[in-house]
C-alpha atoms as one frame of an Amber mdcrd trajectory, in Angstrom:
protein
-252.990-189.017 123.924-250.540-186.439 123.519-249.152-184.669 119.596-246.397
-187.396 118.529-249.207-190.098 119.233-251.870-188.932 117.018-249.732-188.443
 114.496-248.681-192.292 114.294-252.369-192.498 115.139-253.709-191.257 111.901
-250.503-192.188 109.731-251.089-195.964 110.809-254.639-195.236 109.534-254.545
-192.913 106.702-252.204-196.667 105.346-248.609-195.597 106.338-246.639-198.208
 108.322-243.016-198.319 107.582-241.098-195.014 108.703-237.537-194.254 107.376
-235.997-192.698 111.006-232.588-190.913 112.394-234.384-189.184 115.487-232.653
-186.120 117.254-234.119-184.728 119.960-237.883-182.568 119.393-238.570-186.484
 117.754-238.196-188.528 121.090-242.210-188.298 122.097-242.160-189.460 118.353
-239.815-192.514 118.447-241.552-192.956 122.253-244.948-193.693 120.497-244.074
-195.280 118.524-242.573-198.101 120.119-246.051-197.620 122.297-248.165-198.035
 119.107-248.471-201.471 117.465-248.337-201.460 113.400-245.610-199.421 112.025
-242.022-200.257 110.856-239.172-198.311 111.811-235.934-198.769 109.920-233.116
-196.746 110.790-230.458-195.003 108.711-227.408-193.451 109.883-227.579-191.060
 108.313-230.729-188.812 106.521-229.923-188.227 102.516-230.136-192.128 103.214
-234.122-192.250 105.252-235.059-189.905 102.553-233.516-192.363  99.670-235.240
-195.339 100.486-238.520-193.479 101.676-238.365-193.130  97.481-237.269-196.447
  96.866-240.585-197.608  99.239-243.055-196.290  97.024-241.329-196.399  94.056
-242.041-200.766  94.575-244.605-200.450  96.976-247.075-197.779  95.356-247.482
-196.616  99.405-246.003-193.148 100.407-243.329-193.797 103.948-242.825-191.785
 107.078-239.402-190.374 107.174-238.536-188.871 110.589-235.605-186.093 110.472
-234.562-183.822 113.478-234.879-180.415 112.572-233.198-177.989 109.671-230.173
-179.879 109.199-231.706-183.176 109.477-233.930-181.735 106.856-230.687-180.484
 105.109-228.588-184.158 104.891-231.322-185.122 103.249-232.360-182.521 100.817
-230.393-184.223  97.845-232.644-187.598  97.856-235.146-185.638  98.409-234.998
-183.649  95.003-234.006-187.099  93.498-237.462-188.305  94.552-239.030-185.140
  93.624-237.676-185.637  89.881-239.584-188.698  90.580-242.552-187.922  91.542
-242.691-190.073  94.862-244.978-189.633  97.724-243.821-189.237 101.365-244.306
-187.983 104.449-241.353-185.772 106.253-242.433-185.656 109.862-239.549-182.994
 110.444-239.160-182.191 114.338-238.003-178.250 115.152-238.082-175.737 117.721
-240.496-175.792 120.274-242.534-173.474 119.672-242.430-170.528 122.665-238.218
-171.872 122.213-237.477-170.640 118.407-238.016-166.999 119.315-234.283-167.875
 121.426-232.947-168.806 118.490-230.786-171.633 119.546-228.406-173.725 117.674
-230.677-175.843 116.327-232.923-172.852 114.865-233.379-173.403 111.227-235.881
-171.833 108.392-237.230-175.553 108.619-240.135-174.525 105.850-237.074-172.589
 103.490-234.960-175.979 102.953-237.965-177.899 102.954-240.030-175.889 100.321
-237.199-176.463  96.958-238.551-180.123  97.698-241.731-180.279  98.456-244.930
-180.374  97.217-246.558-180.202 100.297-244.873-177.759 103.722-247.127-177.553
 106.584-245.916-176.720 110.738-248.351-177.383 113.252-249.239-174.540 115.931
-250.230-177.054 118.479-250.840-180.248 119.258-255.101-179.933 118.893-254.031
-180.057 115.428-251.499-182.368 114.831-254.005-184.679 113.782-255.687-182.818
 111.267-252.069-182.222 109.074-250.632-184.833 109.101-254.252-186.551 107.367
-253.814-183.098 105.303-250.327-183.914 104.576-250.793-187.443 103.570-254.052
-186.933 101.104-250.794-184.292  99.633-248.370-187.071  99.281-250.633-189.866
  97.928-252.225-187.100  95.600-251.334-188.154  91.190-248.710-189.230  91.256
-246.957-188.457  93.917-246.076-186.213  95.630-243.816-184.895  98.445-245.536
-183.571 101.595-243.404-182.234 104.160-244.658-181.383 108.172-242.684-179.342
 110.811-243.413-180.463 114.087-241.924-178.043 116.815-242.114-180.799 120.144
-243.945-179.087 122.429-247.051-180.680 119.431-245.686-183.354 119.846-244.948
-184.383 123.802-248.703-181.871 124.893-252.245-183.491 124.989-254.243-183.264
 122.090-257.961-185.044 123.692-258.983-185.226 119.988-257.592-188.025 119.113
-256.273-189.303 115.098-258.204-188.305 112.374-259.353-190.384 109.461-257.525
-190.750 106.507-258.903-187.957 103.758-260.388-189.275 100.337-257.776-189.754
  97.962-258.175-187.600  94.393-259.020-189.554  91.529-256.070-188.911  88.909
-257.173-186.418  85.963-258.911-188.263  82.675-256.769-187.528  79.247-259.205
-183.878  77.472-260.900-185.182  74.466-259.288-182.717  72.912-255.576-184.116
  73.053-256.983-187.769  72.852-257.918-186.303  68.890-255.321-184.446  67.828
-252.838-187.795  68.553-255.197-189.537  66.721-255.127-187.840  63.780-251.409
-186.572  63.622-250.229-190.189  64.236-253.211-190.906  61.283-251.780-188.649
  58.653-248.038-187.772  59.897-245.112-189.890  59.105-241.492-189.839  61.252
-243.818-189.890  65.229-242.673-189.862  68.184-244.989-191.232  71.713-242.225
-190.053  74.080-243.483-192.947  76.900-242.540-191.718  81.738-243.634-192.087
  85.111-246.387-193.637  85.224-246.399-194.919  81.757-243.717-197.477  81.649
-245.637-199.996  83.559-246.358-203.268  80.956-249.281-202.423  81.127-249.618
-198.838  79.016-246.164-200.448  76.899-248.592-202.947  76.114-250.945-200.015
  74.372-248.085-198.336  73.286-246.736-200.861  71.566-250.590-202.057  70.007
-250.310-198.058  68.563-247.564-198.202  67.803-248.017-201.520  65.010-251.413
-199.156  63.786-249.633-196.475  63.565-245.914-197.038  62.327-244.741-194.486
  65.069-241.900-195.483  67.197-241.102-195.738  70.950-239.201-193.900  73.692
-239.226-193.481  77.254-237.449-190.292  78.895-234.333-190.969  79.943-234.426
-190.878  83.481-237.300-192.646  85.437-239.096-193.740  88.834-239.963-198.130
  87.791-239.458-199.159  84.449-241.357-202.022  83.724-238.598-205.216  81.141
-237.872-207.475  80.471-239.501-210.471  78.787-242.968-209.826  78.172-242.471
-205.881  77.434-241.334-203.794  74.988-238.176-203.468  73.778-238.118-199.867
  74.606-234.548-197.999  74.388-234.730-194.389  75.904-233.172-190.342  74.624
-229.829-190.765  75.619-228.335-188.657  77.766-224.975-187.323  76.107-226.437
-184.684  73.374-225.177-185.678  70.183-225.873-188.805  70.768-229.864-187.424
  71.717-229.945-184.572  68.982-229.060-187.750  66.347-231.598-190.051  68.197
-234.989-187.529  67.313-233.592-185.890  64.236-235.945-187.932  62.266-239.059
-186.726  64.567-241.914-184.030  62.906-243.911-185.050  65.972-244.204-186.302
  69.047-246.480-187.084  71.276-246.497-187.076  75.482-247.554-189.505  77.299
-246.761-188.267  80.880-243.467-187.501  79.936-241.765-183.722  79.041-239.958
-182.936  75.509-236.596-183.490  75.835-234.057-180.559  76.710-230.221-181.080
  77.578-229.002-182.624  81.523-227.180-179.383  81.190-226.333-177.089  78.577
-222.505-177.407  76.594-221.261-174.782  74.189-223.070-173.769  70.669-225.115
-176.932  71.684-228.737-176.610  71.555-230.573-176.992  74.944-233.712-178.299
  73.362-233.207-181.652  71.565-235.960-182.414  69.200-235.782-180.264  65.460
-237.057-177.370  66.341-239.801-177.626  63.645-241.254-180.744  65.552-245.223
-180.854  67.234-245.279-181.300  70.605-248.272-182.935  71.039-249.187-183.581
  74.787-251.644-186.308  75.771-250.400-186.257  79.566-249.258-184.881  82.238
-247.785-186.347  84.490-250.920-186.933  86.870-252.578-187.728  83.837-254.113
-191.197  84.007-252.397-192.979  80.975-253.861-196.140  80.373-257.775-194.705
  80.222-255.892-192.291  77.061-254.400-194.397  75.986-256.912-196.995  75.076
-259.258-194.295  74.514-256.432-193.331  71.583-256.236-196.247  70.333-260.017
-196.826  70.682-260.035-193.797  68.435-257.551-194.697  65.611-259.266-198.340
  66.135-255.475-200.050  66.146-256.101-204.533  66.747-254.734-205.839  70.187
-250.608-206.494  68.726-248.828-209.491  70.256-244.913-207.855  72.386-242.349
-209.883  69.846-239.645-212.055  71.840-236.312-210.392  72.235-235.210-214.177
  71.463-233.516-216.292  74.556-231.494-215.050  77.430-228.161-214.412  77.139
-224.921-216.340  78.372-222.498-214.847  81.292-219.794-213.173  79.806-216.244
-213.734  80.270-213.100-211.905  80.324-212.592-208.683  81.756-215.081-206.328
  82.802-216.553-203.876  80.092-219.717-202.222  79.502-221.966-205.108  77.594
-220.408-207.610  79.941-221.681-206.688  82.606-224.558-206.452  81.056-225.463
-209.269  80.014-224.513-211.199  82.502-226.490-209.659  84.403-229.197-210.519
  81.618-227.964-214.540  82.016-228.192-214.385  85.865-231.188-211.962  87.686
-234.343-214.082  89.421-237.578-213.351  87.828-239.303-210.447  89.227-235.702
-208.463  90.040-235.647-205.201  91.066-232.549-203.388  89.770-231.434-199.514
  91.435-229.274-198.043  88.280-226.831-195.782  89.815-223.993-196.735  87.188
-224.163-193.650  86.046-221.334-193.799  82.723-220.371-196.599  82.670-223.924
-197.684  82.446-226.305-195.915  80.150-225.725-199.081  76.954-227.553-201.224
  80.207-230.915-201.340  78.628-230.418-202.921  74.434-228.086-206.359  76.002
-230.659-206.679  79.395-234.460-206.779  77.199-234.178-210.790  77.053-234.135
-210.597  80.847-236.789-212.048  82.905-239.269-209.974  83.987-238.273-206.990
  86.078-238.774-203.434  87.299-235.112-200.911  86.592-235.306-197.802  88.803
-233.087-194.300  87.923-231.915-192.088  89.128-234.307-188.959  87.985-232.226
-185.899  89.583-229.260-186.338  88.888-227.925-186.257  93.271-225.771-188.290
  92.558-225.961-190.581  95.684-229.238-192.018  95.254-228.295-195.727  94.386
-228.019-197.846  97.729-231.047-195.988  99.690-232.887-196.489  97.054-232.157
-200.679  96.740-232.703-200.240 100.200-235.773-198.912  99.711-237.240-200.673
  97.666-236.102-204.198  99.487-238.579-203.349 102.172-240.769-202.357  99.128
-241.063-205.028  97.844-240.694-208.427 100.043-239.099-211.029  98.853-237.826
-209.919  95.192-233.984-209.604  94.604-232.635-205.525  94.084-229.414-205.390
  91.951-227.691-202.025  92.995-225.976-201.482  90.399-223.579-198.584  91.812
-220.101-196.182  91.422-218.530-195.924  93.327-217.772-192.286  93.497-221.468
-192.037  93.851-221.862-194.869  96.454-219.326-193.444  99.107-222.014-190.866
  99.094-225.121-193.249 101.172-222.348-196.002 102.017-224.231-195.750 105.204
-227.250-197.883 103.747-225.275-200.892 103.201-225.581-200.717 107.566-229.938
-200.740 107.136-229.408-203.528 105.123-227.305-205.773 106.917-229.566-204.760
 109.811-232.924-205.653 107.900-231.385-208.557 106.701-232.097-207.470 103.312
-231.749-209.381  99.721-229.788-206.712  98.157-226.919-207.456  95.821-224.658
-204.524  95.445-222.209-205.378  92.300-220.214-201.616  93.014-218.485-200.318
  90.003-214.714-199.542  90.744-212.530-197.884  88.292-211.290-195.156  91.650
-212.487-192.326  89.478-215.068-190.042  89.197-215.236-190.546  85.137-219.208
-188.556  84.347-216.963-186.300  85.273-213.473-186.236  82.629-216.446-186.576
  80.633-218.333-183.614  81.510-215.005-182.077  81.842-214.393-182.347  77.728
-218.504-181.814  77.433-218.009-177.982  78.118-214.788-177.487  76.132-212.459
-177.491  79.100-209.144-179.622  79.444-208.080-181.047  82.054-204.641-180.010
  83.523-202.837-182.367  86.841-205.223-180.408  89.451-207.717-181.178  87.763
-206.797-184.674  86.836-206.239-184.909  90.403-210.248-183.669  91.747-211.562
-185.957  89.288-208.957-189.107  90.200-210.860-191.582  93.626-207.281-193.624
  93.888-204.415-192.333  96.075-205.235-194.618  98.446-208.181-196.627  97.020
-210.959-197.119  98.303-210.822-201.048  99.432-214.842-201.868  98.920-214.031
-204.745 100.688-213.257-203.346 103.503-215.828-200.470 103.655-218.822-203.156
 102.897-217.191-204.940 105.621-217.334-202.423 108.344-221.359-202.316 106.987
-221.455-205.779 108.766-221.995-206.538 104.609-220.486-209.837 103.579-218.394
-209.162 100.281-215.797-210.121  97.579-213.512-208.449  94.873-212.888-209.693
  92.075-211.790-208.195  87.676-213.311-210.346  86.101-216.764-210.797  84.735
-217.106-214.835  85.638-215.738-214.030  89.056-218.909-211.421  89.168-221.136
-213.946  87.740-220.033-217.017  89.786-220.147-213.980  92.998-224.298-213.462
  91.891-225.080-216.722  92.364-223.947-216.975  95.159-224.918-213.428  96.717
-228.764-214.866  95.070-228.759-217.920  97.524-228.203-215.591  99.986-231.245
-213.911 102.155-229.388-210.693 103.174-226.809-208.439 101.448-224.260-208.655
  99.212-221.435-206.511  97.863-219.662-206.856  94.720-216.313-203.971  94.488
-216.374-204.940  90.428-212.466-203.250  89.306-212.825-201.697  86.219
């Protein structure tokens, strides 16, 4: 058994059975091992940022890490943007990065790079294997690190000779996964005292606290105490729709965020952090909560929110409280596309247990309040702000949640970063409906230009414009093997949604706005 074979056996033994890959020469022995050893689903991505984005979406839905296979330092570097998003989502994955053979590295060949340096900025754990006999041991530790709550990126760098040399020790056994930390009893008492004795308290949920079970506990506490509940601005996965809280998020625009948080003199953090601006703006505060607000930490991101919220509810003696119905599903909307109309049409037509991968950017900021009455579904955000996550995120989510329809709400400019993900959807026959919001401009940057107090002229506006020539998403999708159609009305979107939902493969709807 060589090092690559010991790696594959170790990953499989630790429950890692999916590999998103874009391999090169230094990874060929790993590729050969994947061919010889059954049990690993291998999914090809045509660019590394697609590969890492797919692994992010996979974890968000499957709840377990996938492996990625990346080619040397530059291949890892190509995937850094979506690794940044995955780190912010606290997604678990094991990056297997090929590298120059240990004896070849000192010769400084063309692909020699600071692979560890690239990895450290986006990884919670990094190690370079020194010899084939250590591959299995290091792989087992990498999986353990990745699965440490709430999930983190582990990057294992594998010089090519560690993969082709013999590894007589064979695979390593899976290592135990550390339990999620429990809330400090003092933090629970402090939160309970604040909820008993103060008005204008906000419970801010994030991360693992956005499951339906955690929401039900937060609602129970809020009903007993008069507190309010919000979610963080961007989140890995929110369980939404019928039977869940009609939960809104802290707004993205700084003025709206400050206004939304102004009433709260106390904020209790549940797997979240105190809200800050996405960017700094001239003459505006970076912290969006009141300066005199008391910030109380109930649980950090890695802690178990169910245990903490259950203990808090019991400390308060909060009785069970049913989550109110948001009312009937809305009807599909007709006419010219608007954010409100698209959101209502989505809520009217999405299948039960759909998954929404949202990279609608500025167009979709208000979607939440119009989709509370949709069937139960999951909503995945762009968590790190690095655009180009939507198509890969949807692709990985479809693999991580087999049998569920995935709906990708996709801004056109962002979609062009990782267009290649459509090819993987076609190759894997994935049930993904991509709705491209085609305004042919970087609309969010036009808003940001004004937000920082600048006055855009012709040169600036040309750099934010995607026309001349116009992008043609129907042809782009067709070129990737995906059926597509274009419409400029909401009734057209509705008809194409119904058509795509009846299919078992991918479909792209270009909605001109």
